[in-house]
PDB file of C-alpha atoms in Angstrom:
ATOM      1  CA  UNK A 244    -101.816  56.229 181.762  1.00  0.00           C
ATOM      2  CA  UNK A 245    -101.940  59.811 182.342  1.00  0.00           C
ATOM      3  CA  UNK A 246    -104.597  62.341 180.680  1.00  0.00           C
ATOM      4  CA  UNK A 247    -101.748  63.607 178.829  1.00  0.00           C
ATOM      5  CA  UNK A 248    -100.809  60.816 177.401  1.00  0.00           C
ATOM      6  CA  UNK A 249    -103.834  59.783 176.525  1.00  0.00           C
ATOM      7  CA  UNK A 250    -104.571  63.022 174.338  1.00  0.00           C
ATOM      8  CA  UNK A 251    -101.286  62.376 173.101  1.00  0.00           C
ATOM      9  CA  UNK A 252    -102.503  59.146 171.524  1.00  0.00           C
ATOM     10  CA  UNK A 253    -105.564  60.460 170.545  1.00  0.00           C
ATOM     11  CA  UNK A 254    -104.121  62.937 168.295  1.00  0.00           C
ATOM     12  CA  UNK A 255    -101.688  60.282 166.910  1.00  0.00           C
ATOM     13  CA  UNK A 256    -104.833  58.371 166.188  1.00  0.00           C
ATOM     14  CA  UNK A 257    -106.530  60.913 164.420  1.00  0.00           C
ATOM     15  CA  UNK A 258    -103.389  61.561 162.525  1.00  0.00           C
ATOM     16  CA  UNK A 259    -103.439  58.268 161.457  1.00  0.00           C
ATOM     17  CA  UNK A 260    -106.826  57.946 160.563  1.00  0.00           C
ATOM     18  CA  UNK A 261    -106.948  60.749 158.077  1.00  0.00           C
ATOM     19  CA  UNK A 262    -103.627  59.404 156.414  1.00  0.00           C
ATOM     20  CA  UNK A 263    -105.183  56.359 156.123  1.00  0.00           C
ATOM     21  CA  UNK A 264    -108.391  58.007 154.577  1.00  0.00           C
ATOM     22  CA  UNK A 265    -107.457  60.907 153.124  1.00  0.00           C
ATOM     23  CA  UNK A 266    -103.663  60.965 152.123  1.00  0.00           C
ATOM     24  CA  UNK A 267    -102.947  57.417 151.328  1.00  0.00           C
ATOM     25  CA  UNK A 268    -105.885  57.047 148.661  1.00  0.00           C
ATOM     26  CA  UNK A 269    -105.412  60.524 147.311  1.00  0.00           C
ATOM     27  CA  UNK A 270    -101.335  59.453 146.768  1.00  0.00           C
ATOM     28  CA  UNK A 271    -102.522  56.496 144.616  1.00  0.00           C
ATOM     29  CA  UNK A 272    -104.828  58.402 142.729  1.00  0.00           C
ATOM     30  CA  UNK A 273    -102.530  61.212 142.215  1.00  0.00           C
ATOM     31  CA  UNK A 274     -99.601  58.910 141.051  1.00  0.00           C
ATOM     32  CA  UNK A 275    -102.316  56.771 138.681  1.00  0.00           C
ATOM     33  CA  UNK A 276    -103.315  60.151 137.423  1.00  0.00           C
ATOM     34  CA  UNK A 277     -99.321  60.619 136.710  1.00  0.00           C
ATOM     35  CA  UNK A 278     -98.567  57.490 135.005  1.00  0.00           C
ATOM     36  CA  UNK A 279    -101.617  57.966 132.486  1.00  0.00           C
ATOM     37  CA  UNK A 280    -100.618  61.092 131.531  1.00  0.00           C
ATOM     38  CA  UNK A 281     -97.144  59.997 130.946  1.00  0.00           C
ATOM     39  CA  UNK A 282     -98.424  57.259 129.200  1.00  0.00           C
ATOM     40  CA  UNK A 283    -100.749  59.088 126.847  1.00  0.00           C
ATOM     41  CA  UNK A 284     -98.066  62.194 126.013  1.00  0.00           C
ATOM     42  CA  UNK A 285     -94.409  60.677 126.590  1.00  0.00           C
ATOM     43  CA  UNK A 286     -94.957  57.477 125.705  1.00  0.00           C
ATOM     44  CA  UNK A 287     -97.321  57.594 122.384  1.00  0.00           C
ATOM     45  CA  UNK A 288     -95.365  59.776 120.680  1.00  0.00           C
ATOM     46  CA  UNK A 289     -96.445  63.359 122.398  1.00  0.00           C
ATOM     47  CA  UNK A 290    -100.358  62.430 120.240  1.00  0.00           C
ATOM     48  CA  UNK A 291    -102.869  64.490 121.319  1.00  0.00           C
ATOM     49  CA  UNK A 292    -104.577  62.292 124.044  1.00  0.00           C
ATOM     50  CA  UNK A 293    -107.107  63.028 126.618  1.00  0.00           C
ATOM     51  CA  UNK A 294    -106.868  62.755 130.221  1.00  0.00           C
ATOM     52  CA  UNK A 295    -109.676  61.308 131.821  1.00  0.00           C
ATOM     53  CA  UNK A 296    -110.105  62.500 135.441  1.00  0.00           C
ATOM     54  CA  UNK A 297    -112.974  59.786 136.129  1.00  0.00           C
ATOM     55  CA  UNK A 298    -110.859  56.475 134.954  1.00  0.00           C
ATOM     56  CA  UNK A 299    -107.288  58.374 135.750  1.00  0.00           C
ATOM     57  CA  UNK A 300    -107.795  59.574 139.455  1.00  0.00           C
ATOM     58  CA  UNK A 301    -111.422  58.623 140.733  1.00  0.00           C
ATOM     59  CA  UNK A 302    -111.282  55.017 140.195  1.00  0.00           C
ATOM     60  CA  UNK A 303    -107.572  54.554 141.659  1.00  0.00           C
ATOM     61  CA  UNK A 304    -108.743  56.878 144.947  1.00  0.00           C
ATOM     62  CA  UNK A 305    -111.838  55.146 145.257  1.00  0.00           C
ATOM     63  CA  UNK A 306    -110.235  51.470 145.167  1.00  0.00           C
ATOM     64  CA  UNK A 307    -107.509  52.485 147.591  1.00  0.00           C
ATOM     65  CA  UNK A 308    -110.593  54.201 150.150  1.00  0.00           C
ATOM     66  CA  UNK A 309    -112.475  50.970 149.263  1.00  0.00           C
ATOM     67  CA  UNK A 310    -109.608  48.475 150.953  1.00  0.00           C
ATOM     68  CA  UNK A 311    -108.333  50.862 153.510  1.00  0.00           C
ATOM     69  CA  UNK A 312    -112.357  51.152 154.649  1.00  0.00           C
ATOM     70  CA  UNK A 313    -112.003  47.109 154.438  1.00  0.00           C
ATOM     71  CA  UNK A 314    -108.759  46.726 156.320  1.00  0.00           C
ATOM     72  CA  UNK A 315    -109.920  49.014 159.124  1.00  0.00           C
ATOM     73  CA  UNK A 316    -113.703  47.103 159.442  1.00  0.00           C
ATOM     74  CA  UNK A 317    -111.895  43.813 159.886  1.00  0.00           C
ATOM     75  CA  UNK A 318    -109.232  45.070 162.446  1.00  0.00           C
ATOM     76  CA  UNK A 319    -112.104  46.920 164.333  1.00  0.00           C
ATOM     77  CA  UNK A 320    -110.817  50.560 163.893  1.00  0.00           C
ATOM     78  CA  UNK A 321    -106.789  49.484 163.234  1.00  0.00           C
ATOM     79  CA  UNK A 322    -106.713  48.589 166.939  1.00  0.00           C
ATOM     80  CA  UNK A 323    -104.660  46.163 168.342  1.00  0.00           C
ATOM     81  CA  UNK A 324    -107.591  43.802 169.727  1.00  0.00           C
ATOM     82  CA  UNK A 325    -108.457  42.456 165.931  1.00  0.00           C
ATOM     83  CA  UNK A 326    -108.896  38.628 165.697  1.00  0.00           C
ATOM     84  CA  UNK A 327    -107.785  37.638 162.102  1.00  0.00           C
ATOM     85  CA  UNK A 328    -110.561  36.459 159.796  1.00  0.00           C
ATOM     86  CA  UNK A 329    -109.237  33.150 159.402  1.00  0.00           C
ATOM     87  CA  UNK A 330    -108.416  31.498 162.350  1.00  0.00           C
ATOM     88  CA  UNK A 331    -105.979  28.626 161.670  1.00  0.00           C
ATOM     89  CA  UNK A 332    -106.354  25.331 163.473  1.00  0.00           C
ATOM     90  CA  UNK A 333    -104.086  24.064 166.182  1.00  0.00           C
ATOM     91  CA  UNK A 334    -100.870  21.778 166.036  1.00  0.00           C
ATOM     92  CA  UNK A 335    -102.228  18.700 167.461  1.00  0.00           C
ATOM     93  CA  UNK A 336     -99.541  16.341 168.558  1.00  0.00           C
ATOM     94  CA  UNK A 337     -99.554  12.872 167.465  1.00  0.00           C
ATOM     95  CA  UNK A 338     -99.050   9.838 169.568  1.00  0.00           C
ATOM     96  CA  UNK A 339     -96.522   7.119 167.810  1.00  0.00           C
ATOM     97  CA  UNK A 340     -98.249   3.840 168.279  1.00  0.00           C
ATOM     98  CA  UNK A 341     -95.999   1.279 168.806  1.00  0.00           C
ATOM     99  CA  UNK A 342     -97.472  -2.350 167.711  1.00  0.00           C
ATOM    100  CA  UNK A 343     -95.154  -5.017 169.137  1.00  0.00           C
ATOM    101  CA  UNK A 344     -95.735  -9.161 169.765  1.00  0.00           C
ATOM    102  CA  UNK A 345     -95.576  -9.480 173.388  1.00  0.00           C
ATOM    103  CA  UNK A 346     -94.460 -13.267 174.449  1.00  0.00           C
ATOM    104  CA  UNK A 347     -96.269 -14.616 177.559  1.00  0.00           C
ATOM    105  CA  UNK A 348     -95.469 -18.046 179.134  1.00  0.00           C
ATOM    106  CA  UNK A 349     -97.805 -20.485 180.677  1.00  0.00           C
ATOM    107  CA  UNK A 350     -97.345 -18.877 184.281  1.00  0.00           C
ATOM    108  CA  UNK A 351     -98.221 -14.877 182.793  1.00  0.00           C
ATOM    109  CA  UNK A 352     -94.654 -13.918 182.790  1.00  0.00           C
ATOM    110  CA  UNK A 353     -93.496 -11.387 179.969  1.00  0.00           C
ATOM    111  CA  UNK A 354     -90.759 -12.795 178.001  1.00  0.00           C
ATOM    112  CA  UNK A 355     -88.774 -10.128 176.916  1.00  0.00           C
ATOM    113  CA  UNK A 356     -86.129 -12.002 174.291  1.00  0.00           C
ATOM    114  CA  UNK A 357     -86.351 -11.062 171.001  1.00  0.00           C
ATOM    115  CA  UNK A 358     -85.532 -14.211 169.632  1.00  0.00           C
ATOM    116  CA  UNK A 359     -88.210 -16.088 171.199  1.00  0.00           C
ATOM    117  CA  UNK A 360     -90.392 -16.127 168.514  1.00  0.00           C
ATOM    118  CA  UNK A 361     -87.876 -17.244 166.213  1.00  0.00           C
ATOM    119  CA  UNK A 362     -86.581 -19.974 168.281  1.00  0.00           C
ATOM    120  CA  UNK A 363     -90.613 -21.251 168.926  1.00  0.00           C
ATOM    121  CA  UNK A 364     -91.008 -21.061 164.858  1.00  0.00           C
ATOM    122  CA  UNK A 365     -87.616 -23.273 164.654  1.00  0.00           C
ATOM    123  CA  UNK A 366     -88.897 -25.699 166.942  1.00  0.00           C
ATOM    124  CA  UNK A 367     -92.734 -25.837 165.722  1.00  0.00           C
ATOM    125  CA  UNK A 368     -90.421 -26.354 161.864  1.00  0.00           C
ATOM    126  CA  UNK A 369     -88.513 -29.161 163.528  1.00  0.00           C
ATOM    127  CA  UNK A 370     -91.789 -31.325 164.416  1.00  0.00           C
TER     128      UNK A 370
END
């Protein structure tokens, strides 16, 4: 990579950083803040309610900072190196095992007719 590019991503970085920080969590906050106070004058009747900065916009900003700080610990800085926290176990493949009556004569030969068995059974019935 060139030096120029490298500033280049840099800057993008940094960018990105402070969106993730900064922007994103002030966004939620700002639209929790929104919905609250359309909930307490549109919604109930235009009653006299009060907005609560703390519960309204604090709590949402600070739970959105909370798992965007979270997100970016466990993908080491958003970087493209992370190793997932669970790592799932590999596929194994699994051998069919095949159980089959192998027929052997008095010399060692391998018969290899099916109906061997059957026909030994008839003649062992027969005696």
């Amino acid at each position: 990579m060139s030096p120029q590019n490298e500033k280049q991503n840099g800057k993008s970085m940094i960018r990105s950083r402070v969106t993730l920080f900064f922007i994103l969590p002030f966004c939620v906050g700002s639209f929790a803040f929104v919905l609250s106070y359309i909930n307490k004058k549109v919604l109930e009747d235009g009653k006299a309610g009060e907005l609560n900065f703390d519960t309204d916009f604090i709590i949402p900003f600070l739970l959105s900072f909370v798992v965007v700080s979270v997100v970016m610990v466990q993908t080491k800085g958003f970087s493209s190196k992370a190793k997932p926290i669970v790592s799932w176990p590999k596929v194994r493949k699994k051998r069919k095992v095949v159980r089959k009556t192998v027929v052997v004569d008095d010399d060692g030969n391998i018969i290899e007719d099916e109906n061997v068995l059957k026909k030994l059974d008839q003649r062992k019935k027969k005696n």
